[in-house]
Amino acid sequence: MFRELASLFPIARESRYGLLARIAVTTSMTTYSLLIVFAGIKDILRVNAALAIEFIAITAILSFDGKLEHYLNGLKVIFLFVFLGALFYAFSYLTGVGPKSVVQVLMGIEKTALLIFPLTLAATWFNPYEVSYVLEKIDMRTFSLILRSALSKLPLLFIDISDAAHTIKLKYGSGKIYKSIYYLLLESLLLGNAYYEAYYIYGLPHIEVELIKNKRQDAYVVFLAISTIITTYLLIMY
């Protein structure tokens, strides 16, 4: 599970689209999700349509970009936690302390998914250096350095968690999985020290970001995303 989550975060994977195009698409998808979630829609069929069209648009864009597999791997792990939350939500309904109907439970799950789709898209599409570049441009250099260091270690951390849990499970059994914490603490200290030494000796790598890769291609994907969500939003709301 953690290995699949690690594959969600790109470190060196390049995109076919420029940074500006990806920011525009992600922002438009996020705005669309927020508008649908807070619009107060009571018809579950409209929410279903909004959810399906957003998912289709994202998968179509990522399939052309070669990142669809990483996106779906991340969604599998994230929706596992959403499913667990849905079980508690359904249990509260059965006990009479939660929502008043099954439709409200389903709409709550679907609206959560609407917010998860664009956030997972952002995690799949932007590497730590691009995030750091954007933050530096808005005069947040110190925060960008901290965030870049943290995000660059995140995939390795998830892989370490997976390896440690698997090793402890084989050696001691499932009942003592907590023993992997000692290994992870030691690994984190060694890894942090190694990164600090590298930064101290060589300094931080220079950030090179391609704002625009192919003007026609970037313009096409932005037009496709924005026109799709605007049309869908108008049809659903009116």
Tab-separated table of C-alpha atoms in Angstrom:
chain	number	residue	atom	x	y	z
A	1	MET	CA	0.000	0.000	0.000
A	2	PHE	CA	2.747	2.459	0.960
A	3	ARG	CA	4.730	1.638	-2.176
A	4	GLU	CA	1.723	2.565	-4.284
A	5	LEU	CA	1.405	5.799	-2.343
A	6	ALA	CA	5.120	6.496	-2.939
A	7	SER	CA	4.618	6.166	-6.702
A	8	LEU	CA	2.072	8.995	-6.545
A	9	PHE	CA	4.717	11.649	-5.803
A	10	PRO	CA	6.988	12.510	-8.742
A	11	ILE	CA	10.659	13.320	-8.165
A	12	ALA	CA	12.225	13.154	-11.597
A	13	ARG	CA	9.260	12.281	-13.837
A	14	GLU	CA	8.763	14.935	-16.485
A	15	SER	CA	5.428	16.024	-17.878
A	16	ARG	CA	4.565	16.704	-21.498
A	17	TYR	CA	2.830	19.894	-20.431
A	18	GLY	CA	4.447	23.103	-19.233
A	19	LEU	CA	4.169	24.251	-15.634
A	20	LEU	CA	1.708	27.067	-16.428
A	21	ALA	CA	-0.664	24.695	-18.221
A	22	ARG	CA	-0.627	22.224	-15.339
A	23	ILE	CA	-1.263	24.988	-12.809
A	24	ALA	CA	-4.189	26.281	-14.880
A	25	VAL	CA	-5.756	22.813	-15.232
A	26	THR	CA	-5.297	21.902	-11.572
A	27	THR	CA	-6.661	25.248	-10.392
A	28	SER	CA	-9.709	24.985	-12.649
A	29	MET	CA	-10.426	21.424	-11.481
A	30	THR	CA	-10.088	22.432	-7.833
A	31	THR	CA	-12.355	25.451	-8.306
A	32	TYR	CA	-14.922	23.274	-10.065
A	33	SER	CA	-14.901	20.761	-7.191
A	34	LEU	CA	-15.327	23.474	-4.567
A	35	LEU	CA	-18.220	25.045	-6.463
A	36	ILE	CA	-20.023	21.710	-6.740
A	37	VAL	CA	-19.397	20.762	-3.101
A	38	PHE	CA	-20.600	24.080	-1.661
A	39	ALA	CA	-23.432	24.689	-4.152
A	40	GLY	CA	-25.919	22.884	-1.927
A	41	ILE	CA	-27.006	20.402	-4.623
A	42	LYS	CA	-29.653	18.004	-3.293
A	43	ASP	CA	-30.000	15.806	-6.379
A	44	ILE	CA	-27.585	12.863	-6.146
A	45	LEU	CA	-27.749	12.276	-9.920
A	46	ARG	CA	-26.268	15.722	-10.529
A	47	VAL	CA	-23.465	15.019	-8.094
A	48	ASN	CA	-22.861	11.679	-9.842
A	49	ALA	CA	-22.591	13.438	-13.187
A	50	ALA	CA	-20.216	16.074	-11.809
A	51	LEU	CA	-18.008	13.404	-10.265
A	52	ALA	CA	-17.941	11.197	-13.370
A	53	ILE	CA	-17.109	14.018	-15.770
A	54	GLU	CA	-14.292	15.331	-13.581
A	55	PHE	CA	-12.776	11.858	-13.294
A	56	ILE	CA	-13.042	11.255	-17.048
A	57	ALA	CA	-11.425	14.618	-17.828
A	58	ILE	CA	-8.525	14.009	-15.424
A	59	THR	CA	-7.891	10.453	-16.629
A	60	ALA	CA	-7.980	11.555	-20.277
A	61	ILE	CA	-5.409	14.281	-19.650
A	62	LEU	CA	-3.121	12.056	-17.568
A	63	SER	CA	-3.315	9.120	-19.963
A	64	PHE	CA	-1.841	11.325	-22.684
A	65	ASP	CA	0.796	12.544	-20.221
A	66	GLY	CA	1.794	9.004	-19.199
A	67	LYS	CA	0.967	9.503	-15.506
A	68	LEU	CA	-2.395	7.765	-15.267
A	69	GLU	CA	-1.007	4.662	-13.540
A	70	HIS	CA	0.621	6.739	-10.775
A	71	TYR	CA	-2.600	8.700	-10.312
A	72	LEU	CA	-4.725	5.561	-9.983
A	73	ASN	CA	-2.245	3.973	-7.553
A	74	GLY	CA	-2.527	7.013	-5.325
A	75	LEU	CA	-6.317	7.011	-5.532
A	76	LYS	CA	-6.495	3.364	-4.459
A	77	VAL	CA	-4.692	4.098	-1.221
A	78	ILE	CA	-6.525	7.347	-0.507
A	79	PHE	CA	-9.942	5.819	-1.153
A	80	LEU	CA	-9.137	3.012	1.247
A	81	PHE	CA	-9.215	5.611	4.034
A	82	VAL	CA	-12.310	7.209	2.501
A	83	PHE	CA	-13.988	3.802	2.563
A	84	LEU	CA	-13.154	3.370	6.242
A	85	GLY	CA	-14.602	6.795	6.949
A	86	ALA	CA	-17.703	5.857	4.986
A	87	LEU	CA	-18.175	2.781	7.169
A	88	PHE	CA	-18.206	4.947	10.302
A	89	TYR	CA	-20.561	7.346	8.523
A	90	ALA	CA	-22.917	4.484	7.668
A	91	PHE	CA	-22.689	3.101	11.209
A	92	SER	CA	-23.702	6.486	12.626
A	93	TYR	CA	-26.686	6.434	10.265
A	94	LEU	CA	-27.755	2.998	11.506
A	95	THR	CA	-27.481	4.123	15.118
A	96	GLY	CA	-29.576	7.209	14.434
A	97	VAL	CA	-26.956	9.806	15.367
A	98	GLY	CA	-25.737	10.594	11.850
A	99	PRO	CA	-27.350	11.624	8.545
A	100	LYS	CA	-31.059	11.021	8.080
A	101	SER	CA	-30.876	9.034	4.835
A	102	VAL	CA	-28.612	6.761	2.811
A	103	VAL	CA	-28.639	9.370	0.030
A	104	GLN	CA	-26.927	11.863	2.336
A	105	VAL	CA	-24.267	9.259	3.148
A	106	LEU	CA	-23.600	8.616	-0.547
A	107	MET	CA	-23.552	12.321	-1.389
A	108	GLY	CA	-21.063	12.933	1.411
A	109	ILE	CA	-18.763	10.253	-0.014
A	110	GLU	CA	-19.072	11.593	-3.551
A	111	LYS	CA	-18.395	15.184	-2.514
A	112	THR	CA	-15.310	13.992	-0.653
A	113	ALA	CA	-14.186	12.262	-3.848
A	114	LEU	CA	-14.746	15.496	-5.786
A	115	LEU	CA	-12.193	17.206	-3.542
A	116	ILE	CA	-9.757	14.276	-3.592
A	117	PHE	CA	-9.522	14.041	-7.401
A	118	PRO	CA	-7.864	17.450	-8.043
A	119	LEU	CA	-5.668	17.196	-4.925
A	120	THR	CA	-4.356	13.828	-6.103
A	121	LEU	CA	-3.856	15.344	-9.553
A	122	ALA	CA	-1.654	18.040	-8.023
A	123	ALA	CA	0.395	15.449	-6.130
A	124	THR	CA	0.879	13.466	-9.335
A	125	TRP	CA	1.708	16.394	-11.589
A	126	PHE	CA	4.064	18.643	-9.607
A	127	ASN	CA	7.487	17.604	-8.369
A	128	PRO	CA	9.174	19.226	-5.326
A	129	TYR	CA	11.331	21.497	-7.468
A	130	GLU	CA	8.331	22.945	-9.306
A	131	VAL	CA	6.505	23.558	-6.028
A	132	SER	CA	9.616	25.240	-4.657
A	133	TYR	CA	9.936	27.367	-7.804
A	134	VAL	CA	6.369	28.679	-7.464
A	135	LEU	CA	6.832	29.475	-3.757
A	136	GLU	CA	10.073	31.338	-4.435
A	137	LYS	CA	8.294	33.461	-7.028
A	138	ILE	CA	5.770	34.590	-4.407
A	139	ASP	CA	8.553	35.500	-1.962
A	140	MET	CA	8.382	32.398	0.249
A	141	ARG	CA	11.946	31.172	-0.228
A	142	THR	CA	12.509	29.775	3.281
A	143	PHE	CA	9.274	27.809	3.229
A	144	SER	CA	10.024	26.581	-0.297
A	145	LEU	CA	13.388	25.158	0.828
A	146	ILE	CA	11.791	23.334	3.753
A	147	LEU	CA	8.964	21.990	1.622
A	148	ARG	CA	11.305	20.917	-1.177
A	149	SER	CA	13.441	18.928	1.256
A	150	ALA	CA	10.398	17.289	2.851
A	151	LEU	CA	8.661	16.379	-0.410
A	152	SER	CA	11.827	14.963	-1.964
A	153	LYS	CA	12.150	12.523	0.963
A	154	LEU	CA	8.461	11.570	1.100
A	155	PRO	CA	8.480	8.732	-1.494
A	156	LEU	CA	11.554	7.184	0.130
A	157	LEU	CA	9.856	7.411	3.531
A	158	PHE	CA	6.801	5.514	2.272
A	159	ILE	CA	9.049	2.809	0.789
A	160	ASP	CA	10.936	2.529	4.096
A	161	ILE	CA	7.649	2.156	5.986
A	162	SER	CA	6.598	-0.630	3.624
A	163	ASP	CA	9.942	-2.454	3.924
A	164	ALA	CA	10.084	-2.103	7.705
A	165	ALA	CA	6.525	-3.315	8.233
A	166	HIS	CA	7.054	-6.285	5.916
A	167	THR	CA	10.340	-7.292	7.602
A	168	ILE	CA	8.951	-7.054	11.132
A	169	LYS	CA	5.839	-8.954	10.127
A	170	LEU	CA	7.936	-11.828	8.729
A	171	LYS	CA	10.229	-11.959	11.764
A	172	TYR	CA	7.864	-11.331	14.682
A	173	GLY	CA	4.376	-11.676	13.236
A	174	SER	CA	1.572	-9.165	12.781
A	175	GLY	CA	1.200	-8.583	16.528
A	176	LYS	CA	4.503	-6.750	16.867
A	177	ILE	CA	4.362	-4.468	13.860
A	178	TYR	CA	5.064	-1.538	16.210
A	179	LYS	CA	8.724	-2.638	16.338
A	180	SER	CA	9.186	-1.122	12.866
A	181	ILE	CA	9.030	2.330	14.515
A	182	TYR	CA	12.565	1.901	15.877
A	183	TYR	CA	13.917	1.126	12.427
A	184	LEU	CA	12.065	4.063	10.881
A	185	LEU	CA	13.380	6.497	13.504
A	186	LEU	CA	16.955	5.364	12.900
A	187	GLU	CA	16.514	5.483	9.138
A	188	SER	CA	15.034	8.995	9.346
A	189	LEU	CA	17.963	10.245	11.435
A	190	LEU	CA	20.544	8.770	9.057
A	191	LEU	CA	18.715	10.031	5.989
A	192	GLY	CA	18.265	13.523	7.444
A	193	ASN	CA	21.943	13.700	8.348
A	194	ALA	CA	22.947	12.569	4.849
A	195	TYR	CA	20.741	15.224	3.224
A	196	TYR	CA	22.106	17.908	5.545
A	197	GLU	CA	25.708	17.019	4.702
A	198	ALA	CA	24.950	17.007	0.988
A	199	TYR	CA	23.245	20.398	1.165
A	200	TYR	CA	26.052	21.829	3.291
A	201	ILE	CA	28.813	20.632	0.951
A	202	TYR	CA	27.207	21.048	-2.462
A	203	GLY	CA	24.353	23.448	-1.808
A	204	LEU	CA	20.834	23.123	-3.163
A	205	PRO	CA	20.443	22.161	-6.825
A	206	HIS	CA	19.508	24.871	-9.279
A	207	ILE	CA	15.841	24.800	-10.188
A	208	GLU	CA	15.098	24.586	-13.903
A	209	VAL	CA	11.416	24.751	-14.782
A	210	GLU	CA	9.814	24.809	-18.208
A	211	LEU	CA	6.870	27.161	-17.945
A	212	ILE	CA	5.726	26.377	-21.493
A	213	LYS	CA	6.766	23.255	-23.408
A	214	ASN	CA	4.585	23.203	-26.469
A	215	LYS	CA	2.359	26.238	-26.922
A	216	ARG	CA	-0.276	24.454	-28.971
A	217	GLN	CA	-0.353	21.394	-26.737
A	218	ASP	CA	-0.454	23.420	-23.526
A	219	ALA	CA	-3.200	25.673	-24.868
A	220	TYR	CA	-5.218	22.644	-25.993
A	221	VAL	CA	-5.146	20.888	-22.614
A	222	VAL	CA	-6.071	24.093	-20.755
A	223	PHE	CA	-8.938	24.774	-23.181
A	224	LEU	CA	-10.143	21.162	-22.885
A	225	ALA	CA	-10.163	21.218	-19.080
A	226	ILE	CA	-11.734	24.659	-18.636
A	227	SER	CA	-14.390	24.260	-21.345
A	228	THR	CA	-15.373	20.839	-19.996
A	229	ILE	CA	-15.827	21.941	-16.408
A	230	ILE	CA	-17.612	25.200	-17.297
A	231	THR	CA	-20.065	23.378	-19.570
A	232	THR	CA	-20.645	20.664	-16.975
A	233	TYR	CA	-21.124	23.148	-14.167
A	234	LEU	CA	-23.686	25.165	-16.134
A	235	LEU	CA	-25.618	22.046	-17.146
A	236	ILE	CA	-25.677	20.710	-13.599
A	237	MET	CA	-26.620	23.984	-11.927
A	238	TYR	CA	-29.145	25.205	-14.483
